[in-house]
């Protein structure tokens, strides 16, 4: 490993993540190794129960997901532990030890399978059934099996389409792979439907538009600062929105830097009806809303919403009522093995018109009001810290996912002593 | 050096000495096309494509015709001046690898697709072609088939490029159907070929990567076979050969485990003229033959998926 370009590698920065229960029963925020859950129906904090104190997540959690109908929840991350939770009791029912750091998780559409992807580009599948639940075969279903693999590339995002046909995986080598969901995941997913190629940098996030259309759509955001709309089955690019144009992140960065500093897209999420897409952009305080016209299959920039100064969301999700839940913040491990974690949660509602207007939700209308924020934000929600850490998390993501850039001169200089170059010079 | 060639014309290997291995997992810093539609194959196979000028005029026609369609013609992404200039100013057949893809990749894919519609496609790929011995042998056997070699090592791919150039010069009208790309086929194969495009793929004497922890660098693995199956046409043939027994067994086991590949029977293999080339055509194969070493080959056919009907 070469030097880390100023970023101290032992100070791992992880962005805060947010997950909403599909029926709006729970909202979960995780930051660093902490998991904070809130019961929206009961309006109370949820006590997540680890089987023992030793089985807590020790390192940053990188991915959390609810299953389609909300009975299961999974958390996984840098400590290589994949934990499956029962959302009825919030008991950790199963822990799998992955061989590499886990970067993405997903449930199959029928929630029978848990998929997780690691930093070596391998996707594993594991049955979500618990031992002793009347398994027909004698196969040890507890063992995750190798489902598919990208060639040594960090998988940044993993989704299963709602129709159960495909597995979509995005990686840092600019590609999105659409694989056919196999009949028997234990045998592996060997058939590739197509590759969505178009991003000119790493693909940081993907979201499926599952609204029962004949052709399923996919939205992706990348390090190149574009949000792209794809048709999954044919892997065709339908539309591209360059966020850099739209936001006008000026700051003089464009001209001054020889290498164009693209603003990476940090997260995308799609509303339940598929018509709205919320986009988080690196160092943009606020959210971008895009309209997705499902008929013409086009994207259109609607609005840039600034929620508060320095509120730079790291993760967000729409709920079934059209509210957008956002979290900004990150966790950093300090030298003394303590975690410096900051989060800041916000909720935005949209009017359900053709041209929606977005407004922050009043504290009174949020279930539980200030208790919810106390639970999810924890004790420390210093605004400026949250901003600084979210920035650091994005930079860490970029450093991890983007390739080093070398100039042509640099490359030629490195080749100067080669025989074939010497020969060219003679000629 | 290839025997029996004019010394002045043919590139000499001693100027292209390279390490025998290259790590396929490390980040590569050569340009890679964004998608197969972004490649202008006419630069590789000028004899098979219309001259750039003709293509240009056709492009303009097409643009007029399709100006009402929703195909986006983005000025920023595509500047016709820049690319025609590129075609003239540089050697049209094979450009210097470093700039070539970058320039091509700024083309608007829809334009390239328009021009390339109905034009020949590459249908053979030699992955890890080394010094290009197989390509040179195959070229006269299939004069109408476009084939491309893919090599990761920079200097070796330079050698093959110069070798093909020299062969084209010495034998006018021949060797127009072979070309070379410097790339990492394990990572970027799908950036060069569309789904189901390839009729034959060759993996001849690949790096054996003996250590177990380096097995994931092997060019044949069950996971990667899915990507190879994706770019291969149903009925296409995948050829592998090695002089390392361990690797030969590994490759056979991977191919057997993959549901989209099926072994070609030995009778069929005998009828296939290409199979005899596996052992002898490449430099590596000749080396093994000189030392009378054993070789282990497996020839598999891409079959349709059983779940296709569901």
XYZ file of C-alpha atoms in Angstrom:
737
model
C 0.000 0.000 0.000
C 1.295 3.408 -0.888
C 0.748 6.554 1.127
C -2.785 7.570 1.738
C -2.721 11.065 0.336
C -2.969 12.910 3.587
C -5.776 10.838 4.976
C -4.709 8.877 7.950
C -5.634 5.324 7.174
C -6.038 4.312 10.802
C -8.665 7.009 11.191
C -11.497 5.395 9.353
C -14.393 7.697 8.601
C -17.780 6.127 8.001
C -20.844 8.059 6.910
C -24.053 7.860 8.912
C -26.750 5.670 7.376
C -30.501 5.661 7.646
C -33.034 2.923 6.974
C -36.802 3.094 7.149
C -39.107 0.188 7.757
C -41.196 -0.369 4.613
C -44.403 0.096 6.634
C -42.978 3.018 8.586
C -42.821 1.087 11.834
C -39.210 1.863 12.557
C -36.491 4.200 11.572
C -32.894 3.153 12.113
C -29.844 5.345 12.033
C -26.381 3.916 12.303
C -23.177 5.779 12.722
C -19.844 4.142 13.222
C -20.518 0.983 15.162
C -23.674 2.302 16.828
C -27.135 1.221 15.843
C -29.996 3.477 16.932
C -33.557 2.421 16.275
C -36.793 4.239 16.960
C -40.283 2.827 16.960
C -42.485 5.235 14.999
C -45.758 3.542 15.940
C -44.971 3.112 19.626
C -43.161 6.437 19.696
C -40.349 5.061 21.745
C -36.743 4.123 21.506
C -36.016 0.539 20.472
C -33.545 -1.444 22.478
C -31.487 -3.454 20.024
C -30.478 -6.680 21.692
C -27.149 -8.184 20.907
C -26.828 -11.769 22.146
C -23.890 -10.696 24.265
C -21.800 -7.650 24.834
C -18.994 -9.153 22.783
C -21.163 -9.593 19.743
C -21.708 -5.912 19.128
C -20.427 -4.397 15.938
C -16.854 -3.426 16.635
C -16.119 -1.415 13.547
C -18.056 0.949 11.363
C -21.334 -0.319 9.990
C -21.378 0.261 6.253
C -24.749 -1.051 5.211
C -28.179 -1.525 6.784
C -31.306 -2.790 5.055
C -34.846 -3.859 5.904
C -36.333 -6.797 4.055
C -39.203 -6.201 1.636
C -42.018 -6.794 4.114
C -40.039 -5.505 7.046
C -39.698 -8.625 9.194
C -35.952 -8.750 8.894
C -33.143 -6.289 9.139
C -29.468 -6.667 8.381
C -26.419 -4.701 9.439
C -22.864 -5.277 8.318
C -19.624 -3.452 7.840
C -15.937 -3.223 8.465
C -15.840 -5.751 11.284
C -16.827 -8.419 8.714
C -19.836 -9.481 10.756
C -23.170 -9.723 9.007
C -25.940 -9.527 11.585
C -29.491 -10.521 10.857
C -32.190 -9.057 13.092
C -35.775 -9.945 13.791
C -37.652 -6.645 13.787
C -40.435 -8.006 16.028
C -38.119 -8.378 18.959
C -34.994 -6.599 17.704
C -32.978 -9.652 18.624
C -29.904 -10.431 16.607
C -30.860 -13.864 15.340
C -27.878 -14.742 13.250
C -24.319 -13.565 12.844
C -22.199 -14.594 9.904
C -18.488 -14.035 9.726
C -17.580 -12.807 6.305
C -14.025 -13.217 5.125
C -13.705 -9.624 3.936
C -15.177 -6.271 4.887
C -18.801 -6.065 3.813
C -19.785 -3.174 1.586
C -23.402 -3.838 0.594
C -26.352 -6.002 1.581
C -29.776 -6.802 0.157
C -32.661 -9.187 0.654
C -34.176 -11.151 -2.191
C -37.669 -9.968 -3.057
C -39.227 -12.904 -1.184
C -36.929 -12.287 1.813
C -35.784 -15.898 1.668
C -32.226 -14.927 0.887
C -29.833 -12.458 2.305
C -27.174 -11.245 -0.099
C -24.036 -9.465 0.934
C -21.152 -8.133 -1.076
C -17.622 -7.679 0.117
C -14.754 -5.447 -0.823
C -13.197 -8.133 -2.999
C -16.181 -7.986 -5.300
C -17.796 -11.255 -4.263
C -21.520 -11.503 -3.544
C -22.632 -14.208 -1.152
C -26.096 -15.576 -0.606
C -27.383 -17.034 2.620
C -30.738 -18.375 3.623
C -32.583 -16.151 6.076
C -34.216 -19.209 7.637
C -33.051 -19.998 11.091
C -31.665 -23.346 12.015
C -34.287 -25.869 12.941
C -37.011 -24.156 10.967
C -37.833 -27.352 9.130
C -35.249 -27.353 6.422
C -36.026 -29.847 3.712
C -32.529 -30.471 2.514
C -29.650 -31.573 4.596
C -27.493 -28.794 3.223
C -26.173 -26.544 5.901
C -28.018 -23.421 4.898
C -26.196 -21.406 7.459
C -23.153 -21.322 5.268
C -23.141 -18.428 2.824
C -22.438 -19.479 -0.734
C -20.604 -17.641 -3.436
C -23.260 -16.219 -5.722
C -21.354 -14.081 -8.205
C -18.251 -11.952 -8.338
C -16.905 -8.837 -9.952
C -13.252 -9.143 -10.755
C -11.606 -7.700 -7.665
C -13.594 -4.522 -7.543
C -15.299 -3.017 -4.514
C -19.036 -3.510 -4.832
C -20.623 -0.259 -3.764
C -24.262 -1.154 -3.999
C -26.355 -4.271 -4.305
C -30.075 -4.496 -5.039
C -32.626 -7.119 -5.968
C -35.428 -6.017 -8.258
C -38.936 -6.229 -6.837
C -40.084 -8.644 -9.538
C -37.435 -11.072 -8.359
C -35.847 -11.355 -11.759
C -32.511 -9.636 -11.333
C -29.655 -8.841 -9.012
C -28.062 -5.487 -9.718
C -24.539 -4.785 -8.493
C -22.546 -1.592 -8.907
C -18.795 -1.359 -8.532
C -15.921 1.058 -8.541
C -14.845 0.051 -12.036
C -17.610 2.216 -13.504
C -19.985 -0.630 -14.138
C -23.376 -1.850 -13.070
C -23.976 -5.514 -13.640
C -27.433 -6.997 -14.052
C -27.451 -10.720 -13.274
C -30.377 -13.075 -13.543
C -31.607 -14.094 -10.106
C -31.052 -17.849 -10.103
C -33.697 -20.405 -9.277
C -31.411 -21.896 -6.714
C -29.025 -19.308 -5.295
C -26.968 -22.086 -3.742
C -25.818 -22.967 -7.245
C -24.678 -19.410 -7.994
C -25.870 -16.747 -10.405
C -24.087 -17.527 -13.623
C -26.147 -15.700 -16.166
C -25.535 -12.041 -16.842
C -28.360 -10.108 -18.406
C -26.260 -7.097 -19.218
C -23.898 -4.377 -18.111
C -25.005 -0.788 -17.672
C -21.982 1.081 -18.948
C -21.823 4.843 -19.083
C -20.471 6.206 -15.856
C -17.002 7.644 -16.216
C -16.051 7.142 -12.604
C -17.016 4.813 -9.786
C -20.698 4.100 -9.297
C -21.499 5.066 -5.723
C -25.173 4.260 -5.372
C -28.080 2.674 -7.201
C -31.805 2.556 -6.558
C -34.480 0.563 -8.352
C -37.720 2.157 -9.468
C -40.169 -0.602 -8.648
C -43.576 0.660 -9.566
C -44.860 -2.280 -11.535
C -43.788 -0.977 -14.893
C -43.309 -3.433 -17.687
C -39.672 -2.483 -17.902
C -37.966 -1.939 -14.594
C -35.886 1.175 -14.213
C -32.767 1.892 -12.252
C -31.223 5.135 -11.064
C -27.530 5.351 -10.412
C -25.210 8.027 -9.102
C -21.498 8.121 -9.609
C -18.241 9.784 -8.829
C -18.497 11.573 -12.147
C -21.265 13.761 -10.769
C -24.005 12.317 -12.923
C -27.293 10.668 -12.105
C -28.312 8.190 -14.757
C -31.531 6.415 -15.563
C -31.357 2.915 -16.996
C -33.703 0.259 -18.218
C -32.643 -2.808 -16.296
C -33.619 -5.573 -18.664
C -31.867 -4.169 -21.710
C -29.154 -2.346 -19.748
C -29.721 0.752 -21.839
C -28.992 4.263 -20.698
C -32.158 6.339 -20.902
C -31.125 9.669 -19.488
C -28.257 11.440 -17.773
C -28.342 14.466 -15.516
C -25.041 16.111 -14.844
C -25.387 17.496 -11.373
C -22.346 19.696 -11.734
C -24.120 21.708 -14.402
C -27.263 21.987 -12.405
C -25.876 22.846 -9.033
C -23.173 25.112 -10.271
C -20.692 24.149 -7.630
C -18.425 26.959 -8.639
C -15.872 27.731 -5.958
C -13.405 28.172 -8.782
C -12.609 24.485 -8.538
C -13.322 23.833 -12.160
C -10.673 26.006 -13.710
C -8.030 25.879 -11.062
C -7.661 22.130 -10.887
C -6.226 20.388 -13.869
C -8.036 17.240 -12.919
C -11.688 18.094 -12.889
C -12.972 17.757 -9.393
C -16.238 16.088 -10.051
C -18.709 16.258 -7.237
C -19.479 12.697 -6.384
C -23.051 11.652 -5.855
C -23.230 10.230 -2.351
C -26.738 8.810 -2.276
C -29.877 8.489 -4.373
C -33.318 7.368 -3.320
C -36.605 6.973 -5.113
C -40.072 7.801 -3.815
C -42.662 5.041 -3.585
C -44.479 6.100 -6.732
C -41.185 6.339 -8.601
C -41.755 9.910 -9.717
C -39.320 11.628 -7.393
C -35.631 11.060 -6.920
C -33.674 12.678 -4.127
C -29.946 13.042 -4.645
C -27.210 13.818 -2.169
C -24.120 15.425 -3.615
C -20.675 15.765 -2.126
C -20.213 19.096 -0.321
C -23.636 20.347 -1.287
C -25.579 21.416 1.751
C -29.009 20.224 0.854
C -30.779 17.813 -1.418
C -31.431 17.839 -5.116
C -34.812 16.653 -6.246
C -35.174 15.165 -9.683
C -38.444 14.330 -11.337
C -38.535 11.023 -13.125
C -41.067 11.011 -15.917
C -42.053 7.375 -16.098
C -43.715 7.742 -19.482
C -40.969 9.441 -21.411
C -38.326 7.911 -19.136
C -36.520 11.155 -18.604
C -35.002 12.878 -15.605
C -35.555 16.516 -14.846
C -34.116 18.697 -12.145
C -36.857 20.059 -9.923
C -35.360 21.845 -7.011
C -32.373 22.226 -4.800
C -33.502 22.296 -1.218
C -31.212 23.721 1.409
C -32.288 22.424 4.787
C -29.813 24.183 6.959
C -26.371 25.550 6.636
C -23.833 22.744 6.538
C -26.467 20.039 6.340
C -24.870 17.686 3.858
C -26.884 14.457 3.831
C -25.036 11.155 3.822
C -28.048 8.869 3.547
C -31.752 9.256 2.923
C -34.934 7.383 2.197
C -38.521 8.147 1.227
C -41.283 6.668 3.352
C -44.649 5.533 2.074
C -46.261 8.888 2.865
C -43.841 10.751 0.666
C -41.723 12.107 3.475
C -38.029 12.119 2.914
C -35.895 11.147 5.880
C -32.332 12.359 5.815
C -29.314 11.950 7.959
C -26.062 13.872 7.863
C -23.039 12.923 9.851
C -20.276 10.419 10.212
C -18.141 8.621 12.705
C -14.425 8.710 13.016
C -12.285 6.473 15.116
C -9.888 8.434 17.195
C -6.524 7.222 18.361
C -7.783 6.087 21.723
C -10.170 3.663 19.998
C -13.054 5.903 20.899
C -15.543 6.815 18.331
C -16.252 10.361 17.449
C -19.756 10.129 16.025
C -22.077 12.911 14.944
C -25.462 12.627 13.311
C -28.187 15.001 12.374
C -31.573 13.764 11.227
C -34.124 15.763 9.272
C -37.478 15.041 7.706
C -38.900 16.714 4.622
C -42.393 16.439 3.244
C -43.488 17.069 -0.298
C -46.808 18.278 -1.576
C -48.197 15.704 -3.947
C -48.676 17.981 -6.924
C -47.221 17.810 -10.362
C -44.613 20.285 -9.270
C -44.046 19.251 -5.667
C -42.949 21.733 -3.078
C -40.695 20.482 -0.330
C -40.833 21.753 3.196
C -39.208 20.533 6.390
C -41.699 18.657 8.544
C -42.741 20.434 11.727
C -41.535 18.894 14.937
C -45.129 18.408 16.137
C -46.134 16.231 13.223
C -43.233 13.848 13.628
C -44.160 10.795 15.706
C -42.508 11.221 19.061
C -41.258 14.680 18.253
C -38.106 15.609 20.004
C -37.683 12.156 21.559
C -37.136 10.753 18.079
C -34.367 13.198 17.391
C -32.827 12.593 20.777
C -32.757 8.883 20.058
C -31.422 9.116 16.564
C -29.060 12.021 16.952
C -27.548 10.769 20.160
C -25.924 13.222 22.468
C -23.598 14.939 20.122
C -25.141 16.698 17.161
C -22.850 19.606 16.660
C -23.637 21.069 13.279
C -20.184 21.997 12.164
C -18.718 18.728 13.277
C -21.370 16.841 11.343
C -20.503 18.798 8.253
C -16.783 18.310 8.628
C -17.162 14.606 9.243
C -19.567 14.133 6.361
C -17.033 15.865 4.147
C -14.300 13.629 5.448
C -16.458 10.571 4.824
C -17.060 11.591 1.233
C -13.394 12.214 0.667
C -12.624 8.836 2.196
C -15.142 7.248 -0.146
C -13.603 9.003 -3.109
C -10.095 8.017 -2.144
C -11.145 4.446 -1.756
C -13.138 4.214 -4.937
C -11.415 6.400 -7.471
C -8.270 5.540 -9.278
C -5.139 7.536 -8.905
C -4.622 9.935 -11.730
C -1.279 10.176 -13.403
C -0.452 12.642 -16.103
C 0.833 11.522 -19.470
C 4.188 13.105 -18.745
C 4.430 11.185 -15.518
C 3.711 7.916 -17.295
C 6.198 8.634 -20.058
C 8.792 9.577 -17.482
C 8.366 6.224 -15.783
C 8.931 4.453 -19.092
C 12.023 6.444 -20.039
C 14.534 3.654 -19.436
C 12.722 1.005 -21.404
C 14.449 -0.501 -24.399
C 11.612 0.151 -26.794
C 11.496 3.817 -25.797
C 15.258 4.129 -26.260
C 14.887 2.654 -29.723
C 12.191 5.162 -30.595
C 14.438 7.982 -29.550
C 17.235 6.702 -31.769
C 14.949 6.567 -34.753
C 11.785 -13.078 -33.486
C 9.571 -14.489 -36.147
C 11.752 -16.514 -38.492
C 12.085 -15.864 -42.179
C 11.085 -12.223 -42.053
C 12.996 -9.229 -43.212
C 14.970 -7.932 -40.293
C 14.393 -4.322 -41.103
C 10.624 -4.663 -41.109
C 9.753 -6.956 -38.273
C 9.990 -5.693 -34.730
C 12.634 -7.438 -32.690
C 11.640 -8.959 -29.441
C 14.720 -7.906 -27.619
C 13.480 -4.351 -27.704
C 10.226 -5.395 -26.123
C 11.443 -7.462 -23.219
C 8.869 -7.446 -20.484
C 8.315 -9.214 -17.242
C 6.555 -12.495 -17.662
C 3.749 -11.542 -15.313
C 1.523 -8.635 -14.648
C -0.926 -8.343 -11.815
C -4.402 -8.304 -13.338
C -5.980 -7.129 -10.098
C -4.114 -3.875 -9.789
C -5.612 -0.621 -10.979
C -4.867 -0.052 -14.598
C -3.983 3.330 -15.940
C -4.626 2.904 -19.609
C -7.784 4.356 -21.078
C -10.730 2.025 -21.345
C -13.702 2.705 -23.602
C -16.885 3.531 -21.737
C -18.876 0.913 -23.610
C -18.561 -1.197 -26.767
C -20.468 1.484 -28.656
C -17.684 3.942 -27.931
C -15.063 2.013 -29.880
C -14.268 2.918 -33.428
C -13.132 -0.409 -34.821
C -12.343 1.144 -38.181
C -9.115 2.372 -36.617
C -8.160 -1.222 -35.967
C -9.397 -2.741 -39.212
C -9.303 0.017 -41.820
C -9.650 -2.425 -44.711
C -12.956 -3.719 -43.385
C -14.517 -0.354 -42.766
C -15.259 2.563 -44.985
C -12.644 5.257 -45.039
C -13.094 7.861 -42.353
C -14.193 10.445 -44.889
C -16.945 8.245 -46.230
C -18.014 7.432 -42.740
C -18.039 11.103 -41.902
C -20.338 11.992 -44.721
C -22.581 9.093 -43.844
C -22.603 10.260 -40.273
C -23.774 13.670 -41.353
C -26.501 12.081 -43.451
C -27.594 10.030 -40.525
C -27.598 13.029 -38.292
C -29.909 14.775 -40.681
C -32.172 11.800 -40.902
C -32.311 11.227 -37.207
C -32.364 14.791 -36.088
C -35.977 14.341 -35.064
C -35.292 11.230 -33.076
C -34.559 11.486 -29.409
C -30.964 10.426 -29.806
C -29.077 13.080 -28.018
C -26.341 14.776 -29.963
C -24.343 16.534 -27.396
C -21.891 19.054 -28.724
C -19.770 18.815 -25.679
C -19.364 15.087 -25.837
C -18.797 14.872 -29.525
C -16.880 17.155 -31.729
C -16.665 15.952 -35.272
C -13.692 18.120 -36.097
C -11.623 16.655 -33.371
C -12.232 13.082 -34.328
C -11.722 13.492 -38.056
C -8.528 15.296 -37.305
C -7.496 12.388 -35.210
C -8.131 9.971 -38.060
C -5.957 11.967 -40.425
C -3.165 13.088 -38.208
C -2.418 9.706 -36.764
C -1.861 6.405 -38.356
C -5.392 5.264 -39.045
C -4.769 1.564 -38.574
C -3.327 1.488 -35.124
C -2.875 4.399 -32.879
C -0.708 4.770 -29.911
C -2.572 2.981 -27.245
C -2.486 5.699 -24.654
C -4.234 8.462 -26.546
C -6.244 6.357 -28.844
C -9.012 5.223 -26.574
C -9.323 8.549 -24.882
C -9.974 10.243 -28.151
C -12.338 7.614 -29.317
C -14.207 7.523 -26.103
C -15.356 11.106 -26.434
C -17.396 10.102 -29.432
C -21.084 9.966 -29.009
C -21.986 6.302 -28.847
C -25.136 6.702 -30.890
C -23.102 8.094 -33.750
C -20.612 5.310 -33.736
C -23.427 2.827 -33.481
C -25.097 4.353 -36.495
C -21.989 4.099 -38.579
C -21.149 0.633 -37.410
C -24.587 -0.781 -37.930
C -24.355 -3.558 -40.493
C -20.595 -3.488 -40.415
C -18.426 -6.402 -39.388
C -17.891 -7.141 -35.727
C -14.959 -8.683 -33.990
C -15.788 -12.305 -33.409
C -12.584 -13.916 -32.146
C -10.741 -12.775 -29.053
C -7.380 -14.064 -27.907
C -7.170 -13.192 -24.227
C -3.603 -12.740 -23.131
C -2.341 -13.030 -26.694
C 1.289 -12.559 -25.680
C 3.461 -12.074 -28.731
C 0.549 -12.708 -31.040
C 1.576 -16.025 -32.570
C -1.962 -17.385 -32.650
C -3.436 -14.281 -34.279
C -0.862 -14.373 -37.043
C -1.643 -18.047 -37.713
C -5.395 -17.565 -37.563
C -5.458 -14.533 -39.812
C -5.008 -16.375 -43.150
C -7.278 -19.224 -41.980
C -10.251 -16.918 -41.413
C -9.554 -13.983 -43.726
C -13.034 -12.519 -43.357
C -13.248 -12.741 -39.579
C -12.143 -9.887 -37.408
C -10.075 -10.978 -34.465
C -8.439 -9.091 -31.707
C -5.769 -9.948 -29.190
C -5.877 -8.556 -25.692
C -2.704 -8.197 -23.710
C -2.085 -6.499 -20.417
C 1.650 -6.007 -20.686
C 2.333 -2.713 -22.353
C 5.553 -3.610 -24.122
C 4.289 -6.933 -25.361
C 1.199 -5.318 -26.817
C 3.443 -2.723 -28.482
C 5.398 -5.570 -30.018
C 2.290 -7.237 -31.395
C 1.108 -3.924 -32.755
C 4.379 -3.348 -34.584
C 4.409 -6.942 -35.750
C 0.965 -6.637 -37.301
C 1.892 -3.334 -38.893
C 4.998 -4.888 -40.410
C 3.073 -7.910 -41.651
C 0.487 -5.660 -43.273
C 3.205 -3.692 -44.999
C 5.060 -6.752 -46.250
C 1.969 -8.585 -47.396
C -0.381 -6.042 -48.897
C -3.977 -7.063 -48.473
C -3.212 -9.601 -45.784
C -3.338 -9.502 -42.020
C -5.950 -6.792 -42.187
C -8.281 -8.759 -39.936
C -6.136 -8.930 -36.819
C -5.476 -6.292 -34.229
C -4.342 -5.852 -30.667
C -5.666 -3.976 -27.675
C -3.727 -3.310 -24.541
C -6.209 -3.927 -21.787
C -7.113 -5.991 -18.786
C -9.592 -8.481 -20.160
C -10.473 -9.777 -16.714
C -11.819 -6.389 -15.718
C -12.933 -4.697 -18.878
C -14.026 -7.351 -21.355
C -17.599 -6.055 -21.376
C -16.351 -2.589 -22.295
C -15.148 -3.956 -25.625
C -17.694 -6.557 -26.683
C -21.445 -6.597 -26.751
C -23.530 -9.427 -25.413
C -23.159 -12.549 -27.523
C -20.647 -11.048 -29.920
C -17.766 -13.519 -29.793
C -17.630 -16.815 -31.651
C -14.317 -17.964 -30.272
C -12.302 -17.094 -27.215
C -8.760 -18.277 -26.595
C -6.949 -18.604 -23.302
C -3.622 -20.098 -24.295
C -0.969 -20.768 -21.703
C -2.291 -18.310 -19.130
C -0.317 -17.284 -16.092
C -0.616 -20.269 -13.717
C -0.572 -18.363 -10.412
C 0.468 -21.314 -8.317
C -0.030 -19.870 -4.854
C -3.448 -20.467 -3.496
C -3.910 -16.910 -2.393
C -3.214 -15.804 -5.947
C -5.795 -18.107 -7.472
C -8.168 -15.224 -7.875
C -5.744 -13.770 -10.382
C -6.296 -16.735 -12.655
C -7.986 -15.765 -15.872
C -10.376 -18.711 -15.726
C -12.611 -18.877 -12.678
C -16.256 -19.726 -12.234
C -17.098 -16.076 -11.557
C -15.247 -14.774 -14.588
C -16.704 -17.451 -16.833
C -20.059 -15.734 -16.327
C -18.600 -12.638 -17.938
C -17.056 -14.646 -20.758
C -20.369 -16.412 -21.323
C -22.033 -13.016 -21.527
C -19.890 -11.788 -24.415
C -19.939 -15.160 -26.217
C -22.585 -16.210 -28.669
C -24.488 -19.411 -27.945
C -22.534 -22.102 -29.778
C -19.285 -20.165 -29.506
C -16.197 -22.099 -28.502
C -13.820 -21.358 -25.661
C -10.329 -22.844 -25.979
C -7.902 -23.226 -23.126
C -4.523 -24.881 -22.992
C -1.733 -24.942 -20.451
C 1.410 -26.866 -19.682
C 0.715 -26.780 -15.954
C -1.285 -29.823 -14.891
C -2.656 -28.131 -11.798
C -3.963 -25.210 -13.817
C -5.313 -27.500 -16.519
C -7.377 -29.343 -13.945
C -8.490 -26.079 -12.375
C -9.692 -24.681 -15.695
C -11.507 -27.883 -16.541
C -13.152 -27.933 -13.127
C -14.306 -24.320 -13.491
C -15.720 -24.959 -16.948
C -17.442 -28.129 -15.777
C -18.969 -26.263 -12.859
C -20.374 -23.528 -15.045
C -23.858 -24.293 -16.389
C -23.374 -22.210 -19.532
C -20.442 -24.255 -20.835
C -20.351 -27.799 -22.143
C -17.339 -29.804 -23.209
C -16.791 -30.320 -26.930
C -16.456 -34.015 -27.721
C -13.062 -35.277 -28.823
C -14.408 -36.243 -32.285
C -15.540 -32.688 -32.833
C -12.269 -31.368 -31.541
C -10.420 -33.442 -34.131
C -12.471 -31.876 -36.892
C -11.798 -28.373 -35.668
C -8.729 -27.001 -37.463
C -8.190 -24.459 -34.724
C -7.569 -27.082 -32.051
C -4.296 -28.172 -33.645
C -3.103 -24.581 -33.486
C -3.478 -24.382 -29.723
C -0.333 -26.372 -29.106
C 1.837 -25.009 -31.846
C 0.847 -21.516 -32.823
C 1.928 -19.545 -29.820
C 5.453 -18.805 -28.737
C 4.683 -20.334 -25.381
C 3.398 -23.510 -27.030
C 6.503 -23.828 -29.168
C 8.614 -23.530 -26.072
C 6.714 -26.371 -24.438
C 7.036 -28.463 -27.582
C 10.784 -27.869 -27.724
C 11.094 -29.171 -24.207
C 8.627 -31.954 -25.088
C 6.431 -31.009 -22.155
C 2.870 -32.096 -21.592
C -0.058 -29.886 -22.404
C -3.574 -29.928 -20.997
C -6.282 -28.485 -23.154
C -9.994 -28.096 -22.710
C -12.401 -26.951 -25.371
C -15.878 -25.934 -24.301
C -18.964 -24.692 -26.047
C -21.185 -21.893 -24.801
C -24.677 -23.323 -24.421
C -27.994 -21.594 -23.911
C -29.207 -21.251 -20.377
C -31.774 -23.728 -19.197
C -33.791 -20.985 -17.551
C -34.100 -19.035 -20.786
C -37.667 -20.092 -21.313
C -38.922 -19.070 -17.901
